[in-house]
Structures are given as C-alpha cells and as structure tokens.
Amino acid sequence: MNLCSQFVREPMRLVGRSAGLLLAGLLLVGSCVSIGMLSWSASPAQRRAEAQQRWVARAFASYRIAIRIEYGGNSCAQELETDGERLRRIVANSCRVSWIGVTTVARLFEISELLDRPTPCYSSLQSCSCYRVVQGSVAYDPQLGYPTSIVYRRQVQPNVTDFEYWRRLLSTRRLPTCGPNNYDVTINVVALRPIT
C-alpha cells in the first residue's frame, strides 16, 4: 500500500510543479503584455500630425497669437497677427534673440518637429566634437491642435561617439570646449483668437 501510494504521489507532485511553473510563466507573459499595452502611446510625430490635421481643419484662417518664451533665465513675449500663416502685423515683440524668429503656429510646429530630429553638430569650427542634445515635450490644444506649450532642455555635450572628437583630442591634447550653453526653453501660447 505504501509503495502504491508513492507511485501515485510522485507523478502528482511533478504535475503540480509543472502546472505551477506554467502558470507562473503565463502570469509573467501576461503582465509584460499588459504593461506594454498600458505604456503604449502615440509617438511625438503621430501626435504632431494629428494636431496639424486639427489645425488645418479649423474654421478660420487668420489669427492673433500671444506667446511667452523663457530661456536661460531670460523671458520675452510676442503678439502677432497673421493673414493665414503669413505675418500681417507685429503687435508687440520683446524677443531680441534670432533663433526665436516670428512665432506663428507654423513656426511652433517647426520647433516641435526639431525635438524629433537627430542631434546636430554644435560648432563647425570643431568639426563634430560637440553636439547639441535637445529633449522635451509638446502639448497641443485638444480642439484646434496648435502647440500650446513646448518645453525642452538644450545641452551641448562632447560627442565621444564621433571620430572627430577623438581625432581632435589626439591632435590638440585637449578636450573640446563645448561651452556652457545649457539651458531650458519654455514656449507657452498665452492666447490665440481668430481674426475676422
């Protein structure tokens, strides 16, 4: 009797262990799939394309836009009127930095697209020893689609993955001067209203 019950218990233990391992494996795979589905979201390019479609479908062509830009401890503001996407008139502009330019909605979409591009070399004087790192986020108006907020961090760092970095290091025996050109940039649309 003891021998017979041992033959019955041993396979049951193996079946129990196998079932337990199988169940644990299924739970692990199910958890990974669930986390992947929860964390999936549209890419920045997809979000921008959807926002641009909403902007193109708006019921008005001309608009007045007011923005505030903060960068490296400085701030400025612009208020513009457009005829379509062409500048009609500058109402106010305290932004005296060339990279800002005239900030229409089309320009805001351009800036948001720059966040998706590969990092460019920083200075042509140093070949590609330094590169610009831009990381940020963009929020879009849910109805009209225009970018309401663009926030990014601009950093210039040594480009240790590029041959030019090492060539310059060996030839000059100095690290490239990538500069302290690191700062945060925040662009907020304060107001946007149609012009009739």
Short mmCIF file of C-alpha atoms in Angstrom, two decimals:
data_model
loop_
_atom_site.label_atom_id
_atom_site.label_comp_id
_atom_site.label_asym_id
_atom_site.label_seq_id
_atom_site.Cartn_x
_atom_site.Cartn_y
_atom_site.Cartn_z
CA MET A 1 0.00 0.00 0.00
CA ASN A 2 2.77 2.38 0.86
CA LEU A 3 4.61 1.58 -2.39
CA CYS A 4 1.45 2.09 -4.45
CA SER A 5 0.64 5.44 -2.89
CA GLN A 6 4.22 6.59 -3.51
CA PHE A 7 3.80 5.84 -7.27
CA VAL A 8 0.62 7.93 -7.31
CA ARG A 9 2.03 10.86 -5.27
CA GLU A 10 5.28 11.27 -7.26
CA PRO A 11 3.61 11.93 -10.67
CA MET A 12 1.12 14.21 -8.97
CA ARG A 13 3.99 16.24 -7.47
CA LEU A 14 5.60 16.55 -10.93
CA VAL A 15 2.30 17.56 -12.49
CA GLY A 16 1.78 20.10 -9.70
CA ARG A 17 5.24 21.59 -10.18
CA SER A 18 4.85 21.72 -13.97
CA ALA A 19 1.45 23.35 -13.66
CA GLY A 20 2.84 25.86 -11.18
CA LEU A 21 5.75 26.74 -13.44
CA LEU A 22 3.42 27.00 -16.44
CA LEU A 23 1.05 29.23 -14.50
CA ALA A 24 3.93 31.45 -13.29
CA GLY A 25 5.23 31.74 -16.87
CA LEU A 26 1.79 32.67 -18.20
CA LEU A 27 1.35 35.28 -15.47
CA LEU A 28 4.76 36.77 -16.30
CA VAL A 29 3.99 36.96 -20.03
CA GLY A 30 0.52 38.36 -19.32
CA SER A 31 1.99 41.03 -17.05
CA CYS A 32 4.53 42.08 -19.66
CA VAL A 33 1.84 42.33 -22.34
CA SER A 34 -0.43 44.34 -20.02
CA ILE A 35 2.36 46.76 -19.09
CA GLY A 36 3.27 47.14 -22.76
CA MET A 37 -0.31 47.93 -23.70
CA LEU A 38 -0.70 50.44 -20.87
CA SER A 39 2.55 52.23 -21.69
CA TRP A 40 1.89 52.41 -25.43
CA SER A 41 1.08 55.85 -26.67
CA ALA A 42 1.31 57.66 -29.93
CA SER A 43 4.79 58.80 -30.95
CA PRO A 44 5.55 62.54 -30.88
CA ALA A 45 5.43 62.58 -34.69
CA GLN A 46 1.98 60.93 -34.70
CA ARG A 47 0.69 63.34 -32.06
CA ARG A 48 2.02 66.29 -34.06
CA ALA A 49 0.47 65.00 -37.31
CA GLU A 50 -2.92 64.59 -35.61
CA ALA A 51 -2.62 68.09 -34.11
CA GLN A 52 -1.68 69.56 -37.51
CA GLN A 53 -4.77 67.93 -39.04
CA ARG A 54 -6.95 69.62 -36.40
CA TRP A 55 -5.19 72.93 -37.07
CA VAL A 56 -5.70 72.67 -40.83
CA ALA A 57 -9.40 71.86 -40.29
CA ARG A 58 -10.03 74.99 -38.17
CA ALA A 59 -12.89 77.28 -39.20
CA PHE A 60 -10.77 80.44 -39.50
CA ALA A 61 -7.64 81.37 -41.43
CA SER A 62 -6.25 84.49 -39.74
CA TYR A 63 -5.50 84.76 -36.05
CA ARG A 64 -3.85 86.82 -33.32
CA ILE A 65 -1.38 84.93 -31.14
CA ALA A 66 0.38 85.93 -27.93
CA ILE A 67 3.29 83.84 -26.64
CA ARG A 68 5.73 83.93 -23.75
CA ILE A 69 9.21 82.43 -24.09
CA GLU A 70 11.52 81.65 -21.16
CA TYR A 71 15.12 80.61 -21.84
CA GLY A 72 18.28 80.54 -19.76
CA GLY A 73 16.91 82.82 -17.04
CA ASN A 74 15.51 85.30 -19.59
CA SER A 75 11.99 85.82 -20.87
CA CYS A 76 10.30 87.65 -23.70
CA ALA A 77 6.89 87.92 -25.31
CA GLN A 78 5.42 88.29 -28.78
CA GLU A 79 2.00 89.23 -30.01
CA LEU A 80 1.38 88.83 -33.72
CA GLU A 81 -1.45 89.00 -36.21
CA THR A 82 -1.46 86.73 -39.24
CA ASP A 83 -3.18 86.54 -42.57
CA GLY A 84 -3.35 82.78 -42.88
CA GLU A 85 0.14 81.73 -41.81
CA ARG A 86 1.77 84.91 -43.17
CA LEU A 87 2.64 87.70 -40.79
CA ARG A 88 0.20 90.60 -41.07
CA ARG A 89 1.48 92.73 -38.21
CA ILE A 90 3.70 92.59 -35.12
CA VAL A 91 1.67 94.00 -32.24
CA ALA A 92 4.46 93.58 -29.66
CA ASN A 93 7.84 91.82 -29.63
CA SER A 94 10.33 91.91 -26.79
CA CYS A 95 12.19 88.84 -28.13
CA ARG A 96 15.56 90.00 -29.46
CA VAL A 97 17.13 86.58 -29.98
CA SER A 98 17.47 85.46 -33.60
CA TRP A 99 16.64 81.76 -33.02
CA ILE A 100 13.14 82.65 -31.84
CA GLY A 101 12.09 84.45 -35.01
CA VAL A 102 8.46 85.34 -35.65
CA THR A 103 6.45 82.73 -33.82
CA THR A 104 3.36 81.84 -35.79
CA VAL A 105 1.61 78.49 -35.30
CA ALA A 106 3.54 77.16 -38.32
CA ARG A 107 6.79 78.11 -36.55
CA LEU A 108 5.61 76.39 -33.34
CA PHE A 109 5.02 73.19 -35.34
CA GLU A 110 8.55 73.55 -36.80
CA ILE A 111 10.05 73.88 -33.32
CA SER A 112 8.11 70.84 -32.11
CA GLU A 113 9.43 68.85 -35.07
CA LEU A 114 13.02 69.77 -34.17
CA LEU A 115 12.62 67.77 -30.95
CA ASP A 116 12.27 64.58 -33.05
CA ARG A 117 15.36 65.07 -35.20
CA PRO A 118 18.78 63.56 -34.53
CA THR A 119 21.18 65.75 -32.61
CA PRO A 120 23.20 68.08 -34.84
CA CYS A 121 26.84 69.01 -34.51
CA TYR A 122 27.24 72.14 -32.47
CA SER A 123 30.15 74.02 -33.96
CA SER A 124 31.61 73.78 -37.44
CA LEU A 125 34.89 75.10 -36.01
CA GLN A 126 35.35 71.90 -34.02
CA SER A 127 34.07 69.50 -36.71
CA CYS A 128 31.68 67.30 -34.79
CA SER A 129 33.48 67.23 -31.45
CA CYS A 130 30.39 68.58 -29.72
CA TYR A 131 26.74 68.02 -30.38
CA ARG A 132 23.50 69.57 -29.28
CA VAL A 133 21.12 67.45 -27.22
CA VAL A 134 17.52 68.57 -27.19
CA GLN A 135 14.94 66.75 -25.09
CA GLY A 136 11.45 67.99 -24.44
CA SER A 137 7.72 67.71 -24.60
CA VAL A 138 4.92 69.38 -26.52
CA ALA A 139 1.28 69.89 -25.52
CA TYR A 140 -1.37 70.55 -28.17
CA ASP A 141 -4.74 72.27 -27.96
CA PRO A 142 -7.36 69.48 -27.91
CA GLN A 143 -9.79 71.32 -30.22
CA LEU A 144 -7.67 73.38 -32.62
CA GLY A 145 -4.42 71.37 -32.50
CA TYR A 146 -1.89 74.22 -32.25
CA PRO A 147 1.05 73.70 -29.85
CA THR A 148 0.06 75.31 -26.54
CA SER A 149 3.33 74.55 -24.74
CA ILE A 150 6.80 73.48 -25.86
CA VAL A 151 9.29 72.70 -23.12
CA TYR A 152 12.79 71.43 -23.83
CA ARG A 153 16.29 71.30 -22.41
CA ARG A 154 19.11 72.29 -24.72
CA GLN A 155 22.55 70.95 -23.83
CA VAL A 156 25.87 70.93 -25.66
CA GLN A 157 27.98 67.90 -24.83
CA PRO A 158 31.18 66.25 -26.04
CA ASN A 159 30.45 63.87 -28.90
CA VAL A 160 32.51 60.88 -27.73
CA THR A 161 30.90 58.58 -30.33
CA ASP A 162 32.23 60.59 -33.28
CA PHE A 163 35.66 60.07 -34.84
CA GLU A 164 36.26 63.85 -34.96
CA TYR A 165 36.09 64.04 -31.16
CA TRP A 166 38.97 61.55 -30.78
CA ARG A 167 40.96 63.00 -33.70
CA ARG A 168 40.75 66.46 -32.16
CA LEU A 169 41.60 65.11 -28.70
CA LEU A 170 44.72 63.36 -30.03
CA SER A 171 45.86 66.27 -32.18
CA THR A 172 45.33 69.07 -29.62
CA ARG A 173 45.73 67.01 -26.43
CA ARG A 174 42.73 68.92 -25.05
CA LEU A 175 39.07 68.15 -24.62
CA PRO A 176 36.85 70.19 -26.94
CA THR A 177 35.28 73.26 -25.42
CA CYS A 178 31.61 72.54 -25.82
CA GLY A 179 30.65 75.54 -23.78
CA PRO A 180 28.20 76.20 -21.00
CA ASN A 181 25.35 76.63 -23.48
CA ASN A 182 22.92 74.51 -21.50
CA TYR A 183 19.51 75.91 -20.68
CA ASP A 184 15.81 75.14 -20.53
CA VAL A 185 13.39 76.68 -23.00
CA THR A 186 9.65 77.07 -22.39
CA ILE A 187 7.34 78.45 -25.07
CA ASN A 188 3.72 78.99 -23.99
CA VAL A 189 0.85 80.25 -26.08
CA VAL A 190 -0.82 82.75 -23.78
CA ALA A 191 -3.71 83.50 -26.16
CA LEU A 192 -4.86 82.64 -29.66
CA ARG A 193 -8.01 84.08 -31.17
CA PRO A 194 -9.42 84.26 -34.67
CA ILE A 195 -9.33 87.47 -36.67
CA THR A 196 -12.29 88.08 -38.95
#
